[in-house]
CSV table of C-alpha atoms in Angstrom, one decimal:
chain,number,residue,atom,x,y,z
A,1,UNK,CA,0.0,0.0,0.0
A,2,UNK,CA,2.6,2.7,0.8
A,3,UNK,CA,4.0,1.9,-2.7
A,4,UNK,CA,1.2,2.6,-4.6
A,5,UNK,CA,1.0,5.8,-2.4
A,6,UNK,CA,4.4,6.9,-3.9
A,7,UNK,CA,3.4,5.8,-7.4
A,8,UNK,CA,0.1,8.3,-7.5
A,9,UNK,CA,1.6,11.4,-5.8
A,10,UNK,CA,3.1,12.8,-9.0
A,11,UNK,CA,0.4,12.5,-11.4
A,12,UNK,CA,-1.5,15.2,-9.2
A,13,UNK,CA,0.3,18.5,-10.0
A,14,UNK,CA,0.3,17.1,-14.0
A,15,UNK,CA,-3.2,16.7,-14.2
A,16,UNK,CA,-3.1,20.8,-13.0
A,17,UNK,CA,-0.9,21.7,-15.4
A,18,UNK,CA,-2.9,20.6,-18.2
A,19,UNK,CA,-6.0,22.0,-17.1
A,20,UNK,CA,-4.2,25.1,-16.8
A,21,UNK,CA,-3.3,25.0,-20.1
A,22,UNK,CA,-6.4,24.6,-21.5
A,23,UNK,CA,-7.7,27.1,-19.6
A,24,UNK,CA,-5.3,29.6,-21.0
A,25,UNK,CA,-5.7,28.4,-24.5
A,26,UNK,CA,-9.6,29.2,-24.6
A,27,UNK,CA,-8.7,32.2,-23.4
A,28,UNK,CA,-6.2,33.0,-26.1
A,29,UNK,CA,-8.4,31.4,-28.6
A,30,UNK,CA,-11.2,33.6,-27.5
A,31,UNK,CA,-8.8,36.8,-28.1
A,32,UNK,CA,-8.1,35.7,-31.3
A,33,UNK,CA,-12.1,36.5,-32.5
A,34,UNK,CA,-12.3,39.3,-35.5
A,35,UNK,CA,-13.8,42.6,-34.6
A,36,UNK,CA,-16.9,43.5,-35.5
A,37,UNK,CA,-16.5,46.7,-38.7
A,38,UNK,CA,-16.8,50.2,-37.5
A,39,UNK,CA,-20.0,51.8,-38.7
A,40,UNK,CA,-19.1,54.8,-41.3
A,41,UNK,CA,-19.7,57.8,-39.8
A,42,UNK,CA,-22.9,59.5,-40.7
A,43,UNK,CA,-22.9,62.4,-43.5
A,44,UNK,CA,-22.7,66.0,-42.9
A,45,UNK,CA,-26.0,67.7,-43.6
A,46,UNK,CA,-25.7,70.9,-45.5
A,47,UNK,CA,-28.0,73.4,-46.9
A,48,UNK,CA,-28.1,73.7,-50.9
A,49,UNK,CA,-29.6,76.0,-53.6
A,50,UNK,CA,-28.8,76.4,-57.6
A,51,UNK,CA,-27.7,79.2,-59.1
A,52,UNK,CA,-29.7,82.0,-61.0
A,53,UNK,CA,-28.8,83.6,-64.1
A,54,UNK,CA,-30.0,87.3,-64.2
A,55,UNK,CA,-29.1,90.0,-67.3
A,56,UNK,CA,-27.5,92.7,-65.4
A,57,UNK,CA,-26.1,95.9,-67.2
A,58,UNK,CA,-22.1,96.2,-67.5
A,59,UNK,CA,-20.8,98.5,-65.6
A,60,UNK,CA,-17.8,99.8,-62.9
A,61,UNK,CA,-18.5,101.0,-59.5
A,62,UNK,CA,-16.0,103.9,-58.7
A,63,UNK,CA,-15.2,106.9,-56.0
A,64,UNK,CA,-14.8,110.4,-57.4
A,65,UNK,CA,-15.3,113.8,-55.4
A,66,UNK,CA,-17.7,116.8,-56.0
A,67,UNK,CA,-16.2,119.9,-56.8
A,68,UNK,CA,-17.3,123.5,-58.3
A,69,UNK,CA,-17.1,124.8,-62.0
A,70,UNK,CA,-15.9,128.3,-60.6
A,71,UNK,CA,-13.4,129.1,-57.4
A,72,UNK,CA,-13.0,132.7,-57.2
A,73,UNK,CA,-10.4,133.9,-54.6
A,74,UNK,CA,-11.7,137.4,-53.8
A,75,UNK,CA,-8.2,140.0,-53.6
A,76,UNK,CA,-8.4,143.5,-53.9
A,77,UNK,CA,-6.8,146.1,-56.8
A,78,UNK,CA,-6.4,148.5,-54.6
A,79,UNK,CA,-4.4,149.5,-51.4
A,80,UNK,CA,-6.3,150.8,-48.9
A,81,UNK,CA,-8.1,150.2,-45.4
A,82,UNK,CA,-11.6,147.9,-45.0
A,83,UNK,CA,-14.6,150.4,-44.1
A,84,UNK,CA,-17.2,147.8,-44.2
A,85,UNK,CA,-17.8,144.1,-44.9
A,86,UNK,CA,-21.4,143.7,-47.1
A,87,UNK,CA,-22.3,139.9,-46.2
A,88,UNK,CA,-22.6,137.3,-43.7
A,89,UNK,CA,-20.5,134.6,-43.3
A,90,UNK,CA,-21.6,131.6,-45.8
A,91,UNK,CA,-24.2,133.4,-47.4
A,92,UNK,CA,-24.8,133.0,-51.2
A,93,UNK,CA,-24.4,135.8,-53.0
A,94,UNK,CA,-24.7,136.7,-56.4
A,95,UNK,CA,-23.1,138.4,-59.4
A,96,UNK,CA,-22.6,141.9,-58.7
A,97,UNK,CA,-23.8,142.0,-55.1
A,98,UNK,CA,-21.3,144.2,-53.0
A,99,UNK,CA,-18.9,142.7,-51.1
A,100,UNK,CA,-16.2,144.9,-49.1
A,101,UNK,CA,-15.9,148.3,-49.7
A,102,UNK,CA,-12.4,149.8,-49.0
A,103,UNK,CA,-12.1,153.8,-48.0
A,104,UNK,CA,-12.0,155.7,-51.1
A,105,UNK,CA,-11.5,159.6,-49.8
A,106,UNK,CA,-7.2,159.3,-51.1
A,107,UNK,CA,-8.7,157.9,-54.7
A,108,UNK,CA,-11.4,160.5,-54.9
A,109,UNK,CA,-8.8,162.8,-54.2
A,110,UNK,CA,-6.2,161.7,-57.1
A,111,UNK,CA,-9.5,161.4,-59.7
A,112,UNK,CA,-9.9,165.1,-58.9
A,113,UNK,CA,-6.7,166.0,-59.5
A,114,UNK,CA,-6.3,164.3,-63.2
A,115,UNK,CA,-9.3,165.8,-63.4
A,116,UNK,CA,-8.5,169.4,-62.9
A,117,UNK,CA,-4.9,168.1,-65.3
A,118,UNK,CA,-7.0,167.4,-67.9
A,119,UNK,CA,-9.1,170.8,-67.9
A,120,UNK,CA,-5.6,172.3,-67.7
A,121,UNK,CA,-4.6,170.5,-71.0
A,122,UNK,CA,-7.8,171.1,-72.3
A,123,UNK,CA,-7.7,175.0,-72.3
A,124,UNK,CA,-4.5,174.8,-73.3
A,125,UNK,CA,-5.3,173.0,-76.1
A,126,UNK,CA,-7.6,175.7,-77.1
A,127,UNK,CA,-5.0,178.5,-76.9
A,128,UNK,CA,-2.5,176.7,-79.0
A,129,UNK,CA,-5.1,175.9,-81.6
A,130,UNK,CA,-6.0,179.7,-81.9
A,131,UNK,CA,-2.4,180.9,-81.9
A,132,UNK,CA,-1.8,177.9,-85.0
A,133,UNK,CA,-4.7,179.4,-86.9
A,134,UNK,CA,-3.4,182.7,-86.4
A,135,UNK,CA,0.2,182.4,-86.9
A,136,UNK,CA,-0.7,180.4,-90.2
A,137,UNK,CA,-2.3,183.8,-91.7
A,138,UNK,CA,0.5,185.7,-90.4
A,139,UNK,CA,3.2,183.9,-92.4
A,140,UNK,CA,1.3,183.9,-95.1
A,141,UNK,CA,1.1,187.5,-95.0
A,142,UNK,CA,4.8,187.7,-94.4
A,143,UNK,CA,4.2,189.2,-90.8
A,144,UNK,CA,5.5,186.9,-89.0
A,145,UNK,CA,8.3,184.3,-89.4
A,146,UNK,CA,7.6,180.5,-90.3
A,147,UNK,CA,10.2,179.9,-87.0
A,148,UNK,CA,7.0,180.9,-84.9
A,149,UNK,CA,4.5,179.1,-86.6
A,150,UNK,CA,6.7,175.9,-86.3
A,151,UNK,CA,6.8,176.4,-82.7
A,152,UNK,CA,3.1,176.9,-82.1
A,153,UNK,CA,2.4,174.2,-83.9
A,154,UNK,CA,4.9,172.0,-82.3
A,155,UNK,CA,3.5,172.6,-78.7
A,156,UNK,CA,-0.1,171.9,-80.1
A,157,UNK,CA,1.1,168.6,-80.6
A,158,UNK,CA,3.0,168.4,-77.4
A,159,UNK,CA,-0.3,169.2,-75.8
A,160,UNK,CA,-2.0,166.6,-77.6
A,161,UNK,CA,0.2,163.9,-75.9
A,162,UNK,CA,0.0,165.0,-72.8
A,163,UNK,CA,-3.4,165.4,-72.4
A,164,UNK,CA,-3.7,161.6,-74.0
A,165,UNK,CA,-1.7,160.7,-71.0
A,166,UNK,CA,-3.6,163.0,-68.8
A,167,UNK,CA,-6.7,161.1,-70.0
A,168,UNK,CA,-5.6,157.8,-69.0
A,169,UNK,CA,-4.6,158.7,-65.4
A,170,UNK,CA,-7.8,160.2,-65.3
A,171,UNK,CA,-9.1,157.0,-66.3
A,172,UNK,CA,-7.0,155.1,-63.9
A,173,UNK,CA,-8.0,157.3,-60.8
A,174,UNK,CA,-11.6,156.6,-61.9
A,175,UNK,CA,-11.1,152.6,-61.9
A,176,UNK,CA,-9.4,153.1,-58.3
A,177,UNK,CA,-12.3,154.5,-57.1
A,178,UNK,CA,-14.6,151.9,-58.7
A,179,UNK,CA,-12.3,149.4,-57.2
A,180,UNK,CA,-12.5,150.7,-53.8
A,181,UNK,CA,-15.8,148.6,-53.8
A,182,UNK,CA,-15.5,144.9,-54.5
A,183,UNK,CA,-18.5,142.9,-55.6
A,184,UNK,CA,-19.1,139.2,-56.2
A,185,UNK,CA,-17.8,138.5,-59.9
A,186,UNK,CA,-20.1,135.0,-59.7
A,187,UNK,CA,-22.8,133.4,-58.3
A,188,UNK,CA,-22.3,131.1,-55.7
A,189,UNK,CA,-21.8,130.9,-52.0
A,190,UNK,CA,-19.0,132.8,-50.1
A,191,UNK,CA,-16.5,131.9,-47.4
A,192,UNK,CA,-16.1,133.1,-44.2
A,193,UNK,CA,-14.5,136.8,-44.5
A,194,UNK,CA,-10.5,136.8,-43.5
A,195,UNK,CA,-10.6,140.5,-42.6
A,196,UNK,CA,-12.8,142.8,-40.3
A,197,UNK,CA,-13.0,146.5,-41.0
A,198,UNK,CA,-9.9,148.7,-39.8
A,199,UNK,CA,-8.0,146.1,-41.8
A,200,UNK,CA,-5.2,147.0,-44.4
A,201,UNK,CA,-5.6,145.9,-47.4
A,202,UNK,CA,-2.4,145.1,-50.0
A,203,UNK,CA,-3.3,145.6,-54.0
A,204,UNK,CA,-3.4,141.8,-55.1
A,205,UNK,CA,-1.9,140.6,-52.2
A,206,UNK,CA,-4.4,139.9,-49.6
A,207,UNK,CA,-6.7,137.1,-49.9
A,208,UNK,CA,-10.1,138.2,-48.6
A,209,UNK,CA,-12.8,135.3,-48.7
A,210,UNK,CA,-13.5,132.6,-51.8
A,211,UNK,CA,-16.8,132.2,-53.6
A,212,UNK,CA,-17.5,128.7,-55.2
A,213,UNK,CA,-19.8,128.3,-57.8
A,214,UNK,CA,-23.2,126.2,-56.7
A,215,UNK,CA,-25.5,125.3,-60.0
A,216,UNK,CA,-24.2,123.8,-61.2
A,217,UNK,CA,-21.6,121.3,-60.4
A,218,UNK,CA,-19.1,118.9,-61.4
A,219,UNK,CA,-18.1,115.1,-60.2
A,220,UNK,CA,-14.7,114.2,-61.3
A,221,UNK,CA,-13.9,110.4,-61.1
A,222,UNK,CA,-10.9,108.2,-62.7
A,223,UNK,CA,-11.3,105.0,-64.3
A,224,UNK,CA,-8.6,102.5,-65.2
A,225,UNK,CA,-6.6,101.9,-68.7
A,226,UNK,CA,-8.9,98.9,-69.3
A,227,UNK,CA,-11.9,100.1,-68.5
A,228,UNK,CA,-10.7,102.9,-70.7
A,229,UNK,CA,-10.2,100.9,-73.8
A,230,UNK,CA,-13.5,98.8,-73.2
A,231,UNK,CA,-15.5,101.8,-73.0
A,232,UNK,CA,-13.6,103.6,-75.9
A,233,UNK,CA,-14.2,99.4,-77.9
A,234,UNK,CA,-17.5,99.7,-77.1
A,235,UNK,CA,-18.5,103.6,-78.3
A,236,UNK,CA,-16.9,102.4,-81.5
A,237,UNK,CA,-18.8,99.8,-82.1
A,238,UNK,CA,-22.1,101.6,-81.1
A,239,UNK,CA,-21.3,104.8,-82.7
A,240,UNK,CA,-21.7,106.7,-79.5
A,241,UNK,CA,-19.0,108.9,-78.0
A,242,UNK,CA,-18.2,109.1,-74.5
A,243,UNK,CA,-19.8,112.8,-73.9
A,244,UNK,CA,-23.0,111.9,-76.0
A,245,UNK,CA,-26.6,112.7,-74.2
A,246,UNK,CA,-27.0,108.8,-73.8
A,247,UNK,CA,-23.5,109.1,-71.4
A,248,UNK,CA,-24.5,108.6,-68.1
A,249,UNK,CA,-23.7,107.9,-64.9
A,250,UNK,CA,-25.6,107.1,-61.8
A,251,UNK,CA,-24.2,108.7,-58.5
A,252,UNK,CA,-24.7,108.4,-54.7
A,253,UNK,CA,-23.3,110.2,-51.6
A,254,UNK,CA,-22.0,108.4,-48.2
A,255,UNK,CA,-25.7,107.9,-47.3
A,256,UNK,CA,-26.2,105.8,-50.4
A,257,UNK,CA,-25.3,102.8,-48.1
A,258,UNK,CA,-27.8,100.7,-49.8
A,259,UNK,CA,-26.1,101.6,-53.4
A,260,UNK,CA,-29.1,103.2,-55.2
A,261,UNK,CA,-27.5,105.7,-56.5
A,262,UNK,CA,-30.4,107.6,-57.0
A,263,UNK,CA,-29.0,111.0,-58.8
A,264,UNK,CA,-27.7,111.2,-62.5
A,265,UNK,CA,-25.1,113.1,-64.2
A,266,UNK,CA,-24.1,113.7,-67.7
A,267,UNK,CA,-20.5,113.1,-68.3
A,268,UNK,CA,-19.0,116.6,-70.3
A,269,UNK,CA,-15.6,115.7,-69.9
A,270,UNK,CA,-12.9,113.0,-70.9
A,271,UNK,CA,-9.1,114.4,-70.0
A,272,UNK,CA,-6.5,114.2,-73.0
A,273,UNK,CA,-4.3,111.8,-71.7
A,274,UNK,CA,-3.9,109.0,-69.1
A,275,UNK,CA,-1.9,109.8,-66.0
A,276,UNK,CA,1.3,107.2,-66.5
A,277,UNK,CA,1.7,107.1,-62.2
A,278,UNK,CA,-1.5,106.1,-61.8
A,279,UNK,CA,-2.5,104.2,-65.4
A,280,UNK,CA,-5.6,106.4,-64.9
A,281,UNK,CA,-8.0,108.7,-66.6
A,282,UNK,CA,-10.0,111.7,-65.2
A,283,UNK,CA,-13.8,111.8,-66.2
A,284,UNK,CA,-16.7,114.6,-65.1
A,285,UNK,CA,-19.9,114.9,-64.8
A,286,UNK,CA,-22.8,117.3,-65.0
A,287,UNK,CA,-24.7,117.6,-62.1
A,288,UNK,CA,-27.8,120.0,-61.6
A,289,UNK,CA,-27.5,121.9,-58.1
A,290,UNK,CA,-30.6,124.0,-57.6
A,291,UNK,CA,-31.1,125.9,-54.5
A,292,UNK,CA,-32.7,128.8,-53.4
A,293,UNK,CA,-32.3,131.8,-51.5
A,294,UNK,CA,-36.0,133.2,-50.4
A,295,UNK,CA,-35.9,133.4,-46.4
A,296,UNK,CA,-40.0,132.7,-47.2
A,297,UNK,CA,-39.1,129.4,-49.2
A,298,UNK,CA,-35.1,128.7,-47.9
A,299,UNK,CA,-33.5,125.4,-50.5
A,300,UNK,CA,-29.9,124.9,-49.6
A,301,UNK,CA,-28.3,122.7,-52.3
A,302,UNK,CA,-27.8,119.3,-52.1
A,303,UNK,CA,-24.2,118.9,-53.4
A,304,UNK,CA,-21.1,121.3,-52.0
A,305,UNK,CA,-17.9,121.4,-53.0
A,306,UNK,CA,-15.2,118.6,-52.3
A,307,UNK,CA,-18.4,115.5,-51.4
A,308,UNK,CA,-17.5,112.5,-51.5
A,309,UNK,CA,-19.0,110.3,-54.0
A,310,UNK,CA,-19.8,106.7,-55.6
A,311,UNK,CA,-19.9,106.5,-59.1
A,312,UNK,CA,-22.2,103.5,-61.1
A,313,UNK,CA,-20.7,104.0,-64.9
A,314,UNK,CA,-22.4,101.9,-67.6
A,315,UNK,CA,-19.5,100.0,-69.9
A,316,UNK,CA,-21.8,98.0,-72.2
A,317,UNK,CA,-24.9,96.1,-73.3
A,318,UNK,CA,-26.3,94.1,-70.6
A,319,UNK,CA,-25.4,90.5,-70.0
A,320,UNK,CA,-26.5,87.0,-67.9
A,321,UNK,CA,-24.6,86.8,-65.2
A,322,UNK,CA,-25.0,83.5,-62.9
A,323,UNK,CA,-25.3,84.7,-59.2
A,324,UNK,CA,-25.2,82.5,-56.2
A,325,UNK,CA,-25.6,83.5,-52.5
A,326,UNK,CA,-23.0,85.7,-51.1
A,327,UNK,CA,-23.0,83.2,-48.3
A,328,UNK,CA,-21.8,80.4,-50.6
A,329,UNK,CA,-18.3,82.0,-51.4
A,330,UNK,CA,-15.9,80.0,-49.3
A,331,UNK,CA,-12.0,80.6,-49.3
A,332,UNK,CA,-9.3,78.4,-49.7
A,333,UNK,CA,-6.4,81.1,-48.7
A,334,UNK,CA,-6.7,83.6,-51.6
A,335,UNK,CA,-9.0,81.6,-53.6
A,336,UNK,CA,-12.9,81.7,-54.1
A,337,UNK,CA,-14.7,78.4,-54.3
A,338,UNK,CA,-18.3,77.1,-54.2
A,339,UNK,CA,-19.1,73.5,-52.5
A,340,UNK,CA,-20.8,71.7,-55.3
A,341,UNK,CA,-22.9,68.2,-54.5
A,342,UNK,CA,-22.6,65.8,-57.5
A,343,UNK,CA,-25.7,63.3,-58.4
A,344,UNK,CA,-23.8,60.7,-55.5
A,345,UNK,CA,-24.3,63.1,-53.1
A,346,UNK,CA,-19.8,63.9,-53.0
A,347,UNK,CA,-19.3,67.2,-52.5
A,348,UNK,CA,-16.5,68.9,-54.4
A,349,UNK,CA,-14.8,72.3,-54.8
A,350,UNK,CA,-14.9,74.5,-57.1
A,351,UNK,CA,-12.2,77.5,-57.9
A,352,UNK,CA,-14.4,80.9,-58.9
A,353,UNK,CA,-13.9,84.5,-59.7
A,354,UNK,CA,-16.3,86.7,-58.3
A,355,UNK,CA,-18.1,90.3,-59.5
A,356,UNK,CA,-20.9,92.4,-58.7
A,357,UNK,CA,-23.5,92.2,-56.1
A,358,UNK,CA,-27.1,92.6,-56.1
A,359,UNK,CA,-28.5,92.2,-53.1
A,360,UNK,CA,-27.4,89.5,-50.7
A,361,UNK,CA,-26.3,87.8,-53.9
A,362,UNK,CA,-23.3,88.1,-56.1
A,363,UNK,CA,-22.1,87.1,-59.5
A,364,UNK,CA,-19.8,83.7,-60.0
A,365,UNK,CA,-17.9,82.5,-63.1
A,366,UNK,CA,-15.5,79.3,-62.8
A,367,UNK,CA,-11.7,80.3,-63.0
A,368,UNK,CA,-11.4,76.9,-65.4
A,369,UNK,CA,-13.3,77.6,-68.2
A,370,UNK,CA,-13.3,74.5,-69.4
A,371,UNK,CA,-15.4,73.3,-66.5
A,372,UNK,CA,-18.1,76.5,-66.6
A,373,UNK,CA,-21.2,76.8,-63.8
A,374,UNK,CA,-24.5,75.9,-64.8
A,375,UNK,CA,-27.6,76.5,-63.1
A,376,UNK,CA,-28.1,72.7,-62.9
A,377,UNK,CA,-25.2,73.0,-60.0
A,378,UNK,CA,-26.4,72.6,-56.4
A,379,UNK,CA,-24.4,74.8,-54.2
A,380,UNK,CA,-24.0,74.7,-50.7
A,381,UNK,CA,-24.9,77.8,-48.9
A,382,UNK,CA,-25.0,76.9,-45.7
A,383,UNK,CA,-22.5,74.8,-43.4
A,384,UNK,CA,-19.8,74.8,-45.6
A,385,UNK,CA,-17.2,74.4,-42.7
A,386,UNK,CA,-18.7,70.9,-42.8
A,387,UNK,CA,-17.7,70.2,-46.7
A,388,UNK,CA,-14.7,67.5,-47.1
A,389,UNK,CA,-13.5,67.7,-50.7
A,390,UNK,CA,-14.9,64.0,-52.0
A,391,UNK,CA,-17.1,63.5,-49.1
A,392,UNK,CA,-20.5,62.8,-48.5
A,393,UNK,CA,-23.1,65.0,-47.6
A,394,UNK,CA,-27.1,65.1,-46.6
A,395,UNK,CA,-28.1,68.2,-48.6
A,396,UNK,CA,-31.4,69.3,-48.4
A,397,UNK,CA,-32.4,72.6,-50.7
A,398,UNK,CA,-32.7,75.9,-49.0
A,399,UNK,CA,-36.3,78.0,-49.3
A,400,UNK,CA,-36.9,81.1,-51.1
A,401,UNK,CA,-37.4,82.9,-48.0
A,402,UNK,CA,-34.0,81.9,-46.5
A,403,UNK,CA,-32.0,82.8,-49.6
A,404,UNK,CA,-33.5,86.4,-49.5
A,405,UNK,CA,-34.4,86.3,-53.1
A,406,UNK,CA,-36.2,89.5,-53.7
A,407,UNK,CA,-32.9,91.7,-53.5
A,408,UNK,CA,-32.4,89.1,-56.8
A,409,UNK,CA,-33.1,92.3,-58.7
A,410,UNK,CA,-30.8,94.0,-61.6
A,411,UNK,CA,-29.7,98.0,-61.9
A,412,UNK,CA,-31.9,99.9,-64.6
A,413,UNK,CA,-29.2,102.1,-65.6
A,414,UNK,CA,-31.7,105.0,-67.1
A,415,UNK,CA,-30.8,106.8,-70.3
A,416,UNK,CA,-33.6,109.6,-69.7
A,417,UNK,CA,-31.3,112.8,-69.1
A,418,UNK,CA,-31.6,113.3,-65.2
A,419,UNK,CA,-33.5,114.9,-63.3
A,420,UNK,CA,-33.2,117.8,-61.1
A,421,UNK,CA,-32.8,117.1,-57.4
């Protein structure tokens, strides 16, 4: 019996072992099970539309400043002091209205005194021409000698000159006096006065107020050397020149935020060469400025000298134009692309150009031209921060409400010759 003891004692931790090892190889086989797939993740839903082709007019939106047809800088002619300023501060004055009047008791004084020189020369005058007519009988006569005839008839002459001269100082002393008062040479509206009575006045020296013109007035803008050469292409072809009656341009002022441009101007001027700093050329316009002075009925003008203004100038025929949401435009660093969503719902970009806005909309042409925009496309307009370039997306089309597609309307660039403001 104790030998058989000793024979089964080993066998025990054998029979362990193994079952540990089976243990540990379900275990490992277990491990050894494939994964179940990761679901794909679900697409990104986005907000589409298509784009709408509208005919617009052509034209180039521009900055230009108002500014008067006459600046007058008022000096006097004469030396002299100020007696009396004739107008208030800012008031519009017109041609001929008095302005300052200087003290004129020293001119009076020197027209006087050619005066009284030229009755001198006068009278003088006289008693040469008697003593010519006499002297000329003498000599005939042989009473007197032809030596004194000569000299008669030699001052006579001499008087003639210097009562010519006499004359013209008179003339001049009359012109001082007129200028001792100095009136408005224009209509318009005058500056604040530099001088107050007691004030010395130097002859052409002393700059005593400006008066700018009002009605009317001029915009000056400056368009580029391509627009120049479109515009220039296009009155060939049309047979209109640039300053015809069908010329022109729509303007607003800083409170045109809404670009309306509701006033009109007829362009008068085209400059004679382009400015080689800038590659520019300098264009005006007509503008009507109508205002009124009655203290019953008061108008003050619209426009004033040195405004700032936007200028809407017509370049062409009108043409379609595909416009898409200004809210689709995306940027890629300096590039402008849409998010287009093909048939299998991939979204892809697209590299465009932009141009001119009409509402909340703007226009869109594809940079490749081989691969052009159609209003087939569906364009994301809204989350576009969500767009993965050969992704897919959940696009669902945006309302007509949402897209704001009233402002969807075109400028009527009016040919009618403008209206008075």
């Amino acid at each position: 019996m104790p030998s058989s003891n000793r024979t089964a004692a080993p066998w025990l931790p054998t029979t362990a072992a193994c079952i540990l090892v089976a243990m540990l190889a379900a275990v490992a086989a277990g491990c050894a099970k494939p994964q179940p797939a990761a679901a794909p993740p679900a697409a990104s839903e986005v907000m589409v539309t298509t784009p709408r082709t509208i005919q617009v007019p052509e034209y180039l939106e521009v900055t230009g400043r108002i500014d008067a047809e006459l600046v007058v800088d008022i000096r006097s002619r004469i030396t002299g002091y100020l007696t009396k300023v004739a107008f208030r501060d800012g008031q519009f004055v017109s041609k001929g209205d008095p302005l300052y009047e200087i003290d004129e008791r020293p001119y009076v004084a020197k027209l006087a005194a050619a005066a009284g020189t030229v009755e001198q020369l006068i009278g003088e005058q006289k008693f040469l021409k008697v003593q010519v007519e006499r002297y000329e009988k003498l000599v005939a006569k042989g009473a007197a000698s032809q030596q004194e005839f000569d000299s008669y008839q030699a001052k006579g002459e001499e008087n003639a000159g210097r009562l010519a001269s006499a004359r013209a100082d008179h003339e001049f002393a009359r012109l001082n006096v007129e200028f001792c008062t100095i009136a408005a040479p224009i209509d318009g509206q005058i500056s604040r006065t530099q001088l107050q009575v007691g004030n010395l006045i130097n002859q052409d020296q002393t700059s005593l107020a400006t008066i700018v013109s009002i009605d009317p007035i001029f915009v000056y803008f400056n368009v580029d050397e391509p627009t120049l050469v479109r515009m220039m292409a296009h009155a060939r072809e049309s047979g209109r020149g640039l300053r015809s009656r069908d010329t022109i341009v729509d303007v607003g002022l800083v409170d045109d935020v809404e670009r309306k441009y509701p006033y009109r101007s007829r362009v008068d001027f085209l400059n004679n060469q382009v400015d080689a700093r800038t590659a520019t050329i300098t264009m005006r316009g007509r503008l009507d400025n109508p205002y009124s002075r009655d203290p019953a009925a008061p108008r003050p003008p619209l426009f004033r000298p040195g405004m700032f203004a936007r200028i809407r100038l017509p370049l062409g025929d009108p043409v379609d134009r595909l416009f898409v949401p200004e809210a689709a435009v995306g940027t890629n660093q300096d590039r402008k692309i849409l998010w287009l969503v093909g048939i299998d719902e991939i979204v892809t970009a697209r590299e465009v150009t932009v141009g001119q806005k009409l509402g909340t909309w703007i226009a869109v042409e594809a940079t490749d031209a081989a691969r052009p925009l159609t209003t087939a496309e569906r364009v994301v307009v809204r989350g576009l921060q969500r767009c993965r370039e050969g992704k897919p997306v959940k696009p669902t089309t945006a309302t007509e409400e949402s897209l704001d597609v009233a402002s969807l309307v075109p400028p009527v660039l009016r040919r009618d010759p403008p209206e008075v403001p």
